[in-house]
mmCIF file of C-alpha atoms and ligand atoms in Angstrom:
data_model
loop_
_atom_site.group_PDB
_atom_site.id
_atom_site.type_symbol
_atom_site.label_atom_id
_atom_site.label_comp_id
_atom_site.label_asym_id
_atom_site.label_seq_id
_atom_site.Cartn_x
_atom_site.Cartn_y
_atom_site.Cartn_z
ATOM 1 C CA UNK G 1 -67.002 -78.097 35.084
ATOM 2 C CA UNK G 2 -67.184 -81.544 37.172
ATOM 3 C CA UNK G 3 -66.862 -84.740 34.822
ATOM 4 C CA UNK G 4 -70.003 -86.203 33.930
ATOM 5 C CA UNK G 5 -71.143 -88.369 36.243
ATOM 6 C CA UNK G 6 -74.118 -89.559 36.977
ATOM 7 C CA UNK G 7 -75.440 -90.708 40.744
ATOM 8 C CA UNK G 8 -75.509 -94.232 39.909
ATOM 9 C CA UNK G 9 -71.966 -94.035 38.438
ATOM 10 C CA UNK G 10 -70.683 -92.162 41.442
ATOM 11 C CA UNK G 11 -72.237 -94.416 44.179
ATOM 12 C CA UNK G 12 -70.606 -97.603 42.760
ATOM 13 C CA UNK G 13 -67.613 -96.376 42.388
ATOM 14 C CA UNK G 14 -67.642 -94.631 46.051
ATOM 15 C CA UNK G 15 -68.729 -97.982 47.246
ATOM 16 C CA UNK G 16 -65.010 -99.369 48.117
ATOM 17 C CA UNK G 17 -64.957 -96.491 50.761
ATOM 18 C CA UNK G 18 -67.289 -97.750 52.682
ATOM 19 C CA UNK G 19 -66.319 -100.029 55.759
ATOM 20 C CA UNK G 20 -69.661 -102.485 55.244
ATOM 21 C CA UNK G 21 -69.399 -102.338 51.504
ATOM 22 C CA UNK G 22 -70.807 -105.142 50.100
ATOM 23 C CA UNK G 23 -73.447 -102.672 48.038
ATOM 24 C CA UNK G 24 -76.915 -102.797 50.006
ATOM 25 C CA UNK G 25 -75.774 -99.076 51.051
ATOM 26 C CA UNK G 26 -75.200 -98.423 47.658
ATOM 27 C CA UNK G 27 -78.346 -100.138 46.285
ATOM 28 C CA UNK G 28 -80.493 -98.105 49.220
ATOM 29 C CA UNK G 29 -78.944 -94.514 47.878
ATOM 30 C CA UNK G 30 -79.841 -95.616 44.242
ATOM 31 C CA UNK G 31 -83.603 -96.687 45.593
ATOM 32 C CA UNK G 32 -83.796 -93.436 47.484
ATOM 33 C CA UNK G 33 -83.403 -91.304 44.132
ATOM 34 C CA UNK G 34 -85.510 -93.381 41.819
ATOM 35 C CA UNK G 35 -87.876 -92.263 44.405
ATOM 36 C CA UNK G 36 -86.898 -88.735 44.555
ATOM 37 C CA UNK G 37 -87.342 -88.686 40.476
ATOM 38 C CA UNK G 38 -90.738 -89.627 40.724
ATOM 39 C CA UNK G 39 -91.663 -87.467 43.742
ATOM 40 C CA UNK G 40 -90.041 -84.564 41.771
ATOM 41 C CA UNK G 41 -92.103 -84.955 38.883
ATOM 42 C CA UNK G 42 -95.169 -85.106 40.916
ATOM 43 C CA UNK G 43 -93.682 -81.641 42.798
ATOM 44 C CA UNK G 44 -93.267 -80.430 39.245
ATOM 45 C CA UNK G 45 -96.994 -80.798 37.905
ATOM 46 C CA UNK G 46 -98.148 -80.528 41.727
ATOM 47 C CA UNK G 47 -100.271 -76.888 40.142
ATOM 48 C CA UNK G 48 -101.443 -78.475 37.745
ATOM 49 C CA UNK G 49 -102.976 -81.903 38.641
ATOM 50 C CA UNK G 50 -106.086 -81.989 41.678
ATOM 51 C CA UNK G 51 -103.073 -83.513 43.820
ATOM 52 C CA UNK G 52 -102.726 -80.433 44.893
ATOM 53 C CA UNK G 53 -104.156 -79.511 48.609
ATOM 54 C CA UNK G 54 -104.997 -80.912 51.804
ATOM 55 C CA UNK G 55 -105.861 -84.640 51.690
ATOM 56 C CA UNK G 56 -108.014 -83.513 55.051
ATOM 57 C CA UNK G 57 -105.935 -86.243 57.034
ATOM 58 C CA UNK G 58 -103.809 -84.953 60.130
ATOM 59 C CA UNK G 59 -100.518 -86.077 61.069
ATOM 60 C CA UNK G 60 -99.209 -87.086 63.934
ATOM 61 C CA UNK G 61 -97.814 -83.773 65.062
ATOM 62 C CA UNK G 62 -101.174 -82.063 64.787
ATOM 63 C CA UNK G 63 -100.424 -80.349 61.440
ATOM 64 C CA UNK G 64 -102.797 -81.124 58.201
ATOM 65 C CA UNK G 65 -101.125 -83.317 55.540
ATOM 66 C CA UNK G 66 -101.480 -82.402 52.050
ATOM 67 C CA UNK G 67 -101.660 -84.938 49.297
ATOM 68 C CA UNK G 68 -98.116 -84.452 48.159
ATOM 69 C CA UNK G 69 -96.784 -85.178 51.565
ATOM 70 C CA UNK G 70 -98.865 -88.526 51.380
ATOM 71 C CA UNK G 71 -97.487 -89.720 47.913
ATOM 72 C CA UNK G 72 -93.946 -88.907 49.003
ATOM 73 C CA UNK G 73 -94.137 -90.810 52.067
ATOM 74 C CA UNK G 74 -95.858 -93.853 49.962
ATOM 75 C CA UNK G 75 -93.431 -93.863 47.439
ATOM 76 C CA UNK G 76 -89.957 -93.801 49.886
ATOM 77 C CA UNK G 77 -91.867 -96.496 51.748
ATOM 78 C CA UNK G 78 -92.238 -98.235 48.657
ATOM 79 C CA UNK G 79 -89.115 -97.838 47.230
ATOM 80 C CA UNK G 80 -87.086 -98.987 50.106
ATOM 81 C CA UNK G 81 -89.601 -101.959 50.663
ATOM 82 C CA UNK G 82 -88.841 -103.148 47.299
ATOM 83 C CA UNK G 83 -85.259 -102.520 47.634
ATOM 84 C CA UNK G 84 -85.110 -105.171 50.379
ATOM 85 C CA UNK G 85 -81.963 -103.315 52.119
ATOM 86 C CA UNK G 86 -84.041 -101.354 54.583
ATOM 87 C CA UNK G 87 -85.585 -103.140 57.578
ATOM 88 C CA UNK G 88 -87.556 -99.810 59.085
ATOM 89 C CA UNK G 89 -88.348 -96.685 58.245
ATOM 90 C CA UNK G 90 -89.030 -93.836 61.124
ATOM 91 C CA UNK G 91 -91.106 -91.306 58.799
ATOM 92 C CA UNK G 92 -92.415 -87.968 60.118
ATOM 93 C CA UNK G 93 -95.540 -88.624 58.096
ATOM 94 C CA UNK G 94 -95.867 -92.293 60.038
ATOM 95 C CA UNK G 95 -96.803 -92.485 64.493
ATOM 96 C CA UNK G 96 -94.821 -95.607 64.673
ATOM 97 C CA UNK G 97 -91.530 -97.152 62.792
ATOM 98 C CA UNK G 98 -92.716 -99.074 59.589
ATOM 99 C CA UNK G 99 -91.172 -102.179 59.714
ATOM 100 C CA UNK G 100 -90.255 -103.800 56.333
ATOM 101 C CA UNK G 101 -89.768 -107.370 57.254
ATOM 102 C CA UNK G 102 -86.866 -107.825 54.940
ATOM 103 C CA UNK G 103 -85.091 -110.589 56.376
ATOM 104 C CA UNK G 104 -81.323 -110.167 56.879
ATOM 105 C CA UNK G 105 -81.784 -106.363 55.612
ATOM 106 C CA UNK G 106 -78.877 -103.987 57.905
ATOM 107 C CA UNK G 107 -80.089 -100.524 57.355
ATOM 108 C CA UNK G 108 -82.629 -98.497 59.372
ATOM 109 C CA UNK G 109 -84.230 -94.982 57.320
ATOM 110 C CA UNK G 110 -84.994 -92.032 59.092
ATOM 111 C CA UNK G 111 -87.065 -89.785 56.752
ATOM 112 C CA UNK G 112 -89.094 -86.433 55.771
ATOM 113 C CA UNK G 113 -90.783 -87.256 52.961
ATOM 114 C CA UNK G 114 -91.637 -83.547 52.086
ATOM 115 C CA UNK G 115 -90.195 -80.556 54.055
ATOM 116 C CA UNK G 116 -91.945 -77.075 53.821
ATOM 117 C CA UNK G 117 -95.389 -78.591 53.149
ATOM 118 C CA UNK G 118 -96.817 -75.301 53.814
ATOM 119 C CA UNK G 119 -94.763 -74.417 50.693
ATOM 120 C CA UNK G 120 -96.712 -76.854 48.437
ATOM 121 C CA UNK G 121 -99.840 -73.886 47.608
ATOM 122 C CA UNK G 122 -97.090 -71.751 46.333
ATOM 123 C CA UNK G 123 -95.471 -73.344 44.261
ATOM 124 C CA UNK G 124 -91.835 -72.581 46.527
ATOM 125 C CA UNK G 125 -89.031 -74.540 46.863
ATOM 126 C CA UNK G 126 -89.640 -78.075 49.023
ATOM 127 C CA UNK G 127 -87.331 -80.758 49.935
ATOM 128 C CA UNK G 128 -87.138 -84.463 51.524
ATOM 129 C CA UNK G 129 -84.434 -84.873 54.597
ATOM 130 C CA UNK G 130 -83.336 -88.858 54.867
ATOM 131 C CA UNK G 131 -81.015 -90.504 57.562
ATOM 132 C CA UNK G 132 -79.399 -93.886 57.018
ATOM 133 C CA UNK G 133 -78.457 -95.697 59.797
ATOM 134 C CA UNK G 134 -77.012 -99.342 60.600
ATOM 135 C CA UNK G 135 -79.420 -101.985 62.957
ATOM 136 C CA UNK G 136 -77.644 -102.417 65.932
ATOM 137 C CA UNK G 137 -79.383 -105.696 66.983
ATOM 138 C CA UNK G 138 -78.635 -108.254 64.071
ATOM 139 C CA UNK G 139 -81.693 -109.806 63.527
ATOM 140 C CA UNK G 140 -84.621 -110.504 64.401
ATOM 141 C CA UNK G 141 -87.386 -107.978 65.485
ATOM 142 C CA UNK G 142 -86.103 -104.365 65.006
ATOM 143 C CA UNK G 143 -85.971 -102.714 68.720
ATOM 144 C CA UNK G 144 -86.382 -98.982 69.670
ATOM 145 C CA UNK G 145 -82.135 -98.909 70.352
ATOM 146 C CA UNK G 146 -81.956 -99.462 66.305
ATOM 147 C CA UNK G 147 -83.784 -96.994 65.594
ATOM 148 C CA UNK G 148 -83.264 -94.057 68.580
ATOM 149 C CA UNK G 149 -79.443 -93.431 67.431
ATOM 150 C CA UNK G 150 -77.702 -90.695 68.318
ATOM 151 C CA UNK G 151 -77.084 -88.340 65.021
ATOM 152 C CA UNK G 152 -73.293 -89.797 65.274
ATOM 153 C CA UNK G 153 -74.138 -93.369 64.713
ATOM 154 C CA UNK G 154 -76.021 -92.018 61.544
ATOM 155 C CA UNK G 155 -73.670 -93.794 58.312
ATOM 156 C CA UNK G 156 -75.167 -91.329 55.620
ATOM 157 C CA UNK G 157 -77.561 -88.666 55.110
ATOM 158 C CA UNK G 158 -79.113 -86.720 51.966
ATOM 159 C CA UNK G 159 -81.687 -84.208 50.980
ATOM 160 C CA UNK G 160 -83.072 -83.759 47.824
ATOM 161 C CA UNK G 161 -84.483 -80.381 46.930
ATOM 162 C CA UNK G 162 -87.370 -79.539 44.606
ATOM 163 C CA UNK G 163 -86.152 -75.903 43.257
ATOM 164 C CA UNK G 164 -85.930 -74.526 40.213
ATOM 165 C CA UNK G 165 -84.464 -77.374 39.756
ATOM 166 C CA UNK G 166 -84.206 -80.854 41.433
ATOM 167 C CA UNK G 167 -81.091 -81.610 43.134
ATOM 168 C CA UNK G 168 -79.834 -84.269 45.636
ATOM 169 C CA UNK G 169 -76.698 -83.552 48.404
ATOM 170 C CA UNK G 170 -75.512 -86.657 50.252
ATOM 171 C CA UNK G 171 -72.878 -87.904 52.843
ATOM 172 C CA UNK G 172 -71.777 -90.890 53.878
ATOM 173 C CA UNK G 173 -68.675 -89.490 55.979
ATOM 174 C CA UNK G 174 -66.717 -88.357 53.148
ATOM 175 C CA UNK G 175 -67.220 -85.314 52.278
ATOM 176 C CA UNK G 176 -70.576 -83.682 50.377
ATOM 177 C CA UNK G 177 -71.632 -83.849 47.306
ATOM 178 C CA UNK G 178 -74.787 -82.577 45.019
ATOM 179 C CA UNK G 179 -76.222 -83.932 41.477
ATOM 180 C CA UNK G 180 -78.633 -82.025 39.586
ATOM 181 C CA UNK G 181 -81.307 -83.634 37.772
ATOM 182 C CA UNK G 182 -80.684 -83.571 34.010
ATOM 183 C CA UNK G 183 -85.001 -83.851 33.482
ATOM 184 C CA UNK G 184 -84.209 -84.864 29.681
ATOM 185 C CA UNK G 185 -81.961 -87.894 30.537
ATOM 186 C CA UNK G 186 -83.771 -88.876 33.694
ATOM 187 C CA UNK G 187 -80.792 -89.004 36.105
ATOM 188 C CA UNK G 188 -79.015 -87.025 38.774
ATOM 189 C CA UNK G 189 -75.813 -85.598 37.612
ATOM 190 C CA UNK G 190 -72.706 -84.239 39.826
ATOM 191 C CA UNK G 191 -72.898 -81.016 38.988
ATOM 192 C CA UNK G 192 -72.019 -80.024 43.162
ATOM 193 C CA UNK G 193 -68.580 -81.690 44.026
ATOM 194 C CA UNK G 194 -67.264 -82.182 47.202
ATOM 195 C CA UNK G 195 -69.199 -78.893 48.565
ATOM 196 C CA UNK G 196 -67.735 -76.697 51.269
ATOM 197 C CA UNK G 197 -69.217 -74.350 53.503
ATOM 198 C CA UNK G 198 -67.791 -70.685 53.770
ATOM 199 C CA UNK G 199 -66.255 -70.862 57.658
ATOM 200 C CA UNK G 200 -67.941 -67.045 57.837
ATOM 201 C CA UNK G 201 -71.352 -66.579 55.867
ATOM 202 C CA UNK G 202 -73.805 -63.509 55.497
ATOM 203 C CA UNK G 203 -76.889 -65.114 55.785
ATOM 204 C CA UNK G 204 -78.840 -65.367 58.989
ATOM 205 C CA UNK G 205 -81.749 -67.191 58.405
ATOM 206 C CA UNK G 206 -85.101 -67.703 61.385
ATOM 207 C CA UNK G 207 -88.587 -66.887 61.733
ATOM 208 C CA UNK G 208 -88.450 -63.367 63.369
ATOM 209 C CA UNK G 209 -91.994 -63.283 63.747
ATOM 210 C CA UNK G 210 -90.900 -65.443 66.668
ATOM 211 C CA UNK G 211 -88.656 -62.276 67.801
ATOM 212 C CA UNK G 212 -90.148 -61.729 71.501
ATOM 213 C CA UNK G 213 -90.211 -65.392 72.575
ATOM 214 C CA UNK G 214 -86.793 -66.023 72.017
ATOM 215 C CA UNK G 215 -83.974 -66.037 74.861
ATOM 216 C CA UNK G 216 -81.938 -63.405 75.072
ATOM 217 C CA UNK G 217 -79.052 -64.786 73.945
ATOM 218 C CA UNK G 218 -80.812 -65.206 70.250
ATOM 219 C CA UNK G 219 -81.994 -61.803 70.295
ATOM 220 C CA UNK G 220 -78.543 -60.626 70.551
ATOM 221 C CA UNK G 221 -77.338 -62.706 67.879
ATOM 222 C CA UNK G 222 -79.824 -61.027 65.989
ATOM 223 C CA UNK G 223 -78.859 -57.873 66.307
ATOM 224 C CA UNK G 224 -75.787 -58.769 66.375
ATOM 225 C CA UNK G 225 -76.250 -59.847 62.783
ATOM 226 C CA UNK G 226 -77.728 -56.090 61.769
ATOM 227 C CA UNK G 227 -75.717 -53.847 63.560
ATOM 228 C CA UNK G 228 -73.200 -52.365 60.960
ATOM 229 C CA UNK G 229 -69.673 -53.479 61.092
ATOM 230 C CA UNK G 230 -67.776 -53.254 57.746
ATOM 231 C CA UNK G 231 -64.863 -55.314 58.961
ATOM 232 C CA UNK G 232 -67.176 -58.532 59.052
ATOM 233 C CA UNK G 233 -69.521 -57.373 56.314
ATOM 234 C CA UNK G 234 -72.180 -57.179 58.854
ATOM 235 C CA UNK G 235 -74.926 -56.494 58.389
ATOM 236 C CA UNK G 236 -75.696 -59.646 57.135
ATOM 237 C CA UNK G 237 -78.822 -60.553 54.723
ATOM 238 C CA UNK G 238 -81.631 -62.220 56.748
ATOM 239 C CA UNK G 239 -83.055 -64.824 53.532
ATOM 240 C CA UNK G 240 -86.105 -67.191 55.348
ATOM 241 C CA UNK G 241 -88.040 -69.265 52.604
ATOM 242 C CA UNK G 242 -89.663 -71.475 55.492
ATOM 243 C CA UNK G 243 -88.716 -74.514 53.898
ATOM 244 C CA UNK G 244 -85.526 -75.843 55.683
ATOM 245 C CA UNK G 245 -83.831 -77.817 52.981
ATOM 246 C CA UNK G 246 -84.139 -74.657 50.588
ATOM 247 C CA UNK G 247 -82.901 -72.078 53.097
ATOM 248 C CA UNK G 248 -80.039 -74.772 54.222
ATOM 249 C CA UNK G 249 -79.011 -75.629 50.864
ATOM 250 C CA UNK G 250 -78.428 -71.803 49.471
ATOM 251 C CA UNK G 251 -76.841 -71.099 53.549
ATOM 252 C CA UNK G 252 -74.542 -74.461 52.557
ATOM 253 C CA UNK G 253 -73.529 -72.983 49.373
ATOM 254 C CA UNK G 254 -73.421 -69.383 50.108
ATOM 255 C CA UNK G 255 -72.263 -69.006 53.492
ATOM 256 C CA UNK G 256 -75.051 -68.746 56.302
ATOM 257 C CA UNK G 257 -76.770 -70.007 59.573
ATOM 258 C CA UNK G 258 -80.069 -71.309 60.005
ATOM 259 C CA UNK G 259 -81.842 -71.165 62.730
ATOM 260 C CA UNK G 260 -84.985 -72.525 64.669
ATOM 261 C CA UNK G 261 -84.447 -71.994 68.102
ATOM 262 C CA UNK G 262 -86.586 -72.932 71.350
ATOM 263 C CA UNK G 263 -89.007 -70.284 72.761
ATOM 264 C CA UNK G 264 -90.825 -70.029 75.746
ATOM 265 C CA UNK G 265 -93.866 -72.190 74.831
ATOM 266 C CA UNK G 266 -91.870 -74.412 72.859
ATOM 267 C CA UNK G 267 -88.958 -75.348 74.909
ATOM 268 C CA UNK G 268 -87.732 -77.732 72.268
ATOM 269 C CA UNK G 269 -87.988 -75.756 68.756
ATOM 270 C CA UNK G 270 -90.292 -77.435 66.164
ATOM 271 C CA UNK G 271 -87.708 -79.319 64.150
ATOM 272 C CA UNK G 272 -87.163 -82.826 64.367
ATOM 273 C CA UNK G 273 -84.275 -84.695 65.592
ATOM 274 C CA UNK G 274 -84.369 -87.988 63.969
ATOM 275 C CA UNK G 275 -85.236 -86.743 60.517
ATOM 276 C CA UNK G 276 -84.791 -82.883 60.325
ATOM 277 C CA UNK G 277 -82.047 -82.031 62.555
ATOM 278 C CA UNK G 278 -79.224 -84.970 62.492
ATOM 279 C CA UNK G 279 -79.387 -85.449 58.978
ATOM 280 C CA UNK G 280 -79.156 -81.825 57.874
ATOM 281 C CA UNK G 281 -76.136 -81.891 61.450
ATOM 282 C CA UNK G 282 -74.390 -84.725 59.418
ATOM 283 C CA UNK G 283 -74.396 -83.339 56.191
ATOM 284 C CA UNK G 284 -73.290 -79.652 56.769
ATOM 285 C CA UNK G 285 -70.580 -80.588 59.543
ATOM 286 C CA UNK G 286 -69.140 -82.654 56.512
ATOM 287 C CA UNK G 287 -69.108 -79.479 54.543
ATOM 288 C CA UNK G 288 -66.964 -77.734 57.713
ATOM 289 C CA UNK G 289 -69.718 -76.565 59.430
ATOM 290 C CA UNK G 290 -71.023 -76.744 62.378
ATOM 291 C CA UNK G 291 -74.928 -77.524 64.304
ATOM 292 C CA UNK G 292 -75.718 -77.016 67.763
ATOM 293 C CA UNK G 293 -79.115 -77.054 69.920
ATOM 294 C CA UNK G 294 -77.542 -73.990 71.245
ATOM 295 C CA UNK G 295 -75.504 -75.920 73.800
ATOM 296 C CA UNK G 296 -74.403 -79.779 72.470
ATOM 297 C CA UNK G 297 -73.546 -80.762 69.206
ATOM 298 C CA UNK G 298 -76.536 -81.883 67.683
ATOM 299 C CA UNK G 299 -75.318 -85.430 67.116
ATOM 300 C CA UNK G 300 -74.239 -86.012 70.769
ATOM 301 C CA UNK G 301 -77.738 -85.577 71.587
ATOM 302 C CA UNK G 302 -79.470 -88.460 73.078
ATOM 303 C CA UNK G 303 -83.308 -89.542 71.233
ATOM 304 C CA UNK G 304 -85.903 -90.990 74.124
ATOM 305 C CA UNK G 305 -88.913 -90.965 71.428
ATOM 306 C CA UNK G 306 -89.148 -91.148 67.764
ATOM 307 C CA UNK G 307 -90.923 -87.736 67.007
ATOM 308 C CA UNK G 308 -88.490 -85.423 69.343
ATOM 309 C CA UNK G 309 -87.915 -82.052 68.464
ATOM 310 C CA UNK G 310 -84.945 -79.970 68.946
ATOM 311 C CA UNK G 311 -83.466 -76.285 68.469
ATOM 312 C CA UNK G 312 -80.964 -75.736 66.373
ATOM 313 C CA UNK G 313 -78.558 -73.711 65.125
ATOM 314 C CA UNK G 314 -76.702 -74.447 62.165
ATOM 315 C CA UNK G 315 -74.684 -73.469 59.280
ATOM 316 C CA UNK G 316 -70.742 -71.714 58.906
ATOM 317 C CA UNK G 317 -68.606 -72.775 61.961
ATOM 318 C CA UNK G 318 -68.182 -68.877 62.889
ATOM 319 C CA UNK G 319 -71.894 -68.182 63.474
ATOM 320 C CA UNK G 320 -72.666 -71.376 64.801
ATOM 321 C CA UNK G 321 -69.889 -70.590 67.616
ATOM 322 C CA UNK G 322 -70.898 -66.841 67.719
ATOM 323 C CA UNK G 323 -74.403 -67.942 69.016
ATOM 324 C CA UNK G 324 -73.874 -70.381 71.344
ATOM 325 C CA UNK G 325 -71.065 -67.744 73.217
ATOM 326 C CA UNK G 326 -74.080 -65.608 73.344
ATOM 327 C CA UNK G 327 -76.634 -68.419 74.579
ATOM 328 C CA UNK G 328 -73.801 -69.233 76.815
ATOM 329 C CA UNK G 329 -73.587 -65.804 78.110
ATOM 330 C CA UNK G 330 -75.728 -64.453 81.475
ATOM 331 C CA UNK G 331 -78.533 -62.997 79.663
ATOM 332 C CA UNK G 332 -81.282 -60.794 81.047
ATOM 333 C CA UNK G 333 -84.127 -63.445 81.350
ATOM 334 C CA UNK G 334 -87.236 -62.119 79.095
ATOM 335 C CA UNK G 335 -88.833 -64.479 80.600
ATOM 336 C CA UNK G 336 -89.335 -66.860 83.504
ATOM 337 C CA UNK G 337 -87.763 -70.037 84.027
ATOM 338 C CA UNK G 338 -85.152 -71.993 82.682
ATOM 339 C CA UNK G 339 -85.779 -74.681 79.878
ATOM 340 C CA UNK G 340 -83.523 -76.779 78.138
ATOM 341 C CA UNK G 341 -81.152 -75.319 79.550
ATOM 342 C CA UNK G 342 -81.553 -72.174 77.663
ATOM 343 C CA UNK G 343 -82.348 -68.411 79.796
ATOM 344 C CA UNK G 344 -85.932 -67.059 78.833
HETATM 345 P P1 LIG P 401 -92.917 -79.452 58.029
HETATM 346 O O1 LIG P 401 -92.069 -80.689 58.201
HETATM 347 O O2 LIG P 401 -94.265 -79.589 58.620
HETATM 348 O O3 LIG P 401 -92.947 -78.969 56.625
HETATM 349 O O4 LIG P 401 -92.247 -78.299 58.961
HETATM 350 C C1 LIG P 401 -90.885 -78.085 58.885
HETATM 351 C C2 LIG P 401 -90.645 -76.723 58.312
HETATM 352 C C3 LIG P 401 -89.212 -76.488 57.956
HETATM 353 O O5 LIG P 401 -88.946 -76.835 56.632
HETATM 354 C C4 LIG P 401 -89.084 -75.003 58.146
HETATM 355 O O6 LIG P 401 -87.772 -74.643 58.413
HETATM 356 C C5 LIG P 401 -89.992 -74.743 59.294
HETATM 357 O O7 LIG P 401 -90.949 -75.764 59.291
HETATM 358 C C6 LIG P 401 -90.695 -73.431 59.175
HETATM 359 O O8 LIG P 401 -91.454 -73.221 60.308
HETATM 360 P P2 LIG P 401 -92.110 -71.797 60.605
HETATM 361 O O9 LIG P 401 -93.238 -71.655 59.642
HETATM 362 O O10 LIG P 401 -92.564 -71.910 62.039
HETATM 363 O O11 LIG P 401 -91.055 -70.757 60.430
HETATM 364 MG MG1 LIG P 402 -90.450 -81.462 58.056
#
């Protein structure tokens, strides 16, 4: 049994570890969970309240928003405006960075203010993905540099997930670790210390309705993953909830890899590198894992536009590798062309 701690308690006293600390990174954290509280109680009663369905507005990737999505997005935005350490916010829910105006604030927020949307109908597990990120320019007006970091530049990264229960995982280079909310006390508890990744999992998680489109080399790691081989416990359990924060956290805890990779008509995956990809990158590399677009790390990878999308591949270090040796590989193109690198 950890100590009881609560979030608060544990980001002030992890604040002397950090290289800027002066508290605004501590202050942001503590803003972005008073947010996650209220989103999760809105998540909770989301089936029973008329929140629940599609607001009719479309976002900017060409996917329908539903309410929920909307009220998360308002109330990070709202928490980190009132927060004053946040100067912009790069939201998948938002076309262009929302600038705060905070004078003198450091910290640039890369956000998803609710994963798995599709999820919301039925009643599954959902999640919000947040990067944290230090303005490279000082002051003044923020510039596209601040905000297009590489994944390495990022300074810490969370999720929260709305499960059976609520929980939130963060980073901020030391290590991982996950509170639970304690609903009758109001307040995120450590109940996740310090997580680690299994180096070797037995979860393969992806969208195999996908199957023919992918390039060869992913096919054979799929196969690769149900071919029986009682040395390596193979074959391994394919779990796919379609929410990536739910299928990443149990792969995190359990011992896994997730994967969305490119296909032929979508040369770069569907998940997002700003807000989906680096964070989740940051957070399970801390944990000894390992994420990959299938040929770079995913943090060496280089943003030209806010909304970018990459494959990835991520989860314990073993499958990650096993993969990209079989991306790597000379596979028998299924189909024409070469994109991103990767052999259709
Ligand atoms: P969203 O941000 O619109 O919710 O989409 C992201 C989600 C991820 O959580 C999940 O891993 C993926 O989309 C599932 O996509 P698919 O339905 O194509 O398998
Ligand atoms: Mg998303």
């Amino acid at each position: 049994m950890p100590e009881f701690k609560t979030l608060g308690q544990f980001i002030i006293e992890k604040q002397a570890d950090f290289p800027f600390a002066k508290g605004e990174l501590s202050r942001l954290l503590r803003d972005i969970g008073i947010a996650a509280k209220i989103v999760s109680r809105e998540v909770n009663k989301a089936g029973l309240m008329d929140i629940l369905g599609h607001s009719g507005a479309v976002n900017i990737q060409g996917e329908s928003q539903q309410k929920l999505d909307v009220f998360a997005n308002a109330q990070f935005i709202s928490a980190l405006r009132s927060g004053e350490e946040c100067c912009a916010i790069a939201s998948e829910e938002e076309e262009d960075v929302v600038g705060l105006g905070g004078s003198g604030a450091q910290y640039i927020v890369a956000i998803d203010p609710l994963d798995g949307s599709s999820n919301i109908d039925v009643n599954a597990p959902l999640g919000t993905i947040f990067s944290i990120y230090r303005r490279l320019s000082g002051d003044g007006s923020i510039t596209m540099e601040d905000i297009l970091q590489p994944g390495e530049a990022q300074v810490a990264a969370g999720y929260i997930i709305y499960g059976s229960s609520t929980m939130l995982v963060y980073t901020t280079g030391k290590g991982v670790n996950g509170f639970t909310l304690d609903p009758s006390i109001g307040e995120f508890c450590l109940s996740h210390p310090d997580i680690r990744t299994p180096a070797e999992g037995r979860i393969y998680s992806i969208n195999e309705g996908n199957y023919i489109h992918f390039a060869g080399g992913v096919k054979r790691y799929i196969k690769f993953c149900q071919e029986k081989d009682e040395r390596t416990y193979r074959p391994f359990d394919s779990r796919y909830i379609g929410s990536m924060v739910a299928d990443l956290h149990r792969n995190l805890l359990k011992g896994g890899i997730f994967m969305y990779p490119a296909t032929a008509s979508s040369p770069k995956g569907k998940l997002r590198l700003l807000y989906e990809c680096n964070p989740m990158a940051f957070i399970v590399e801390q944990a000894g894992g390992m994420a990959s677009d299938g040929l770079t790390r995913i943090m060496e990878l280089q943003l030209s536009e806010l909304h970018q999308r990459s494959p990835i591949f991520i989860g314990s270090a073993q499958m990650v590798r096993q993969v990209e040796k079989l991306l790597a590989g000379n596979e028998v193109p299924t189909f024409e062309g070469v994109e991103n690198g990767l052999k259709f």
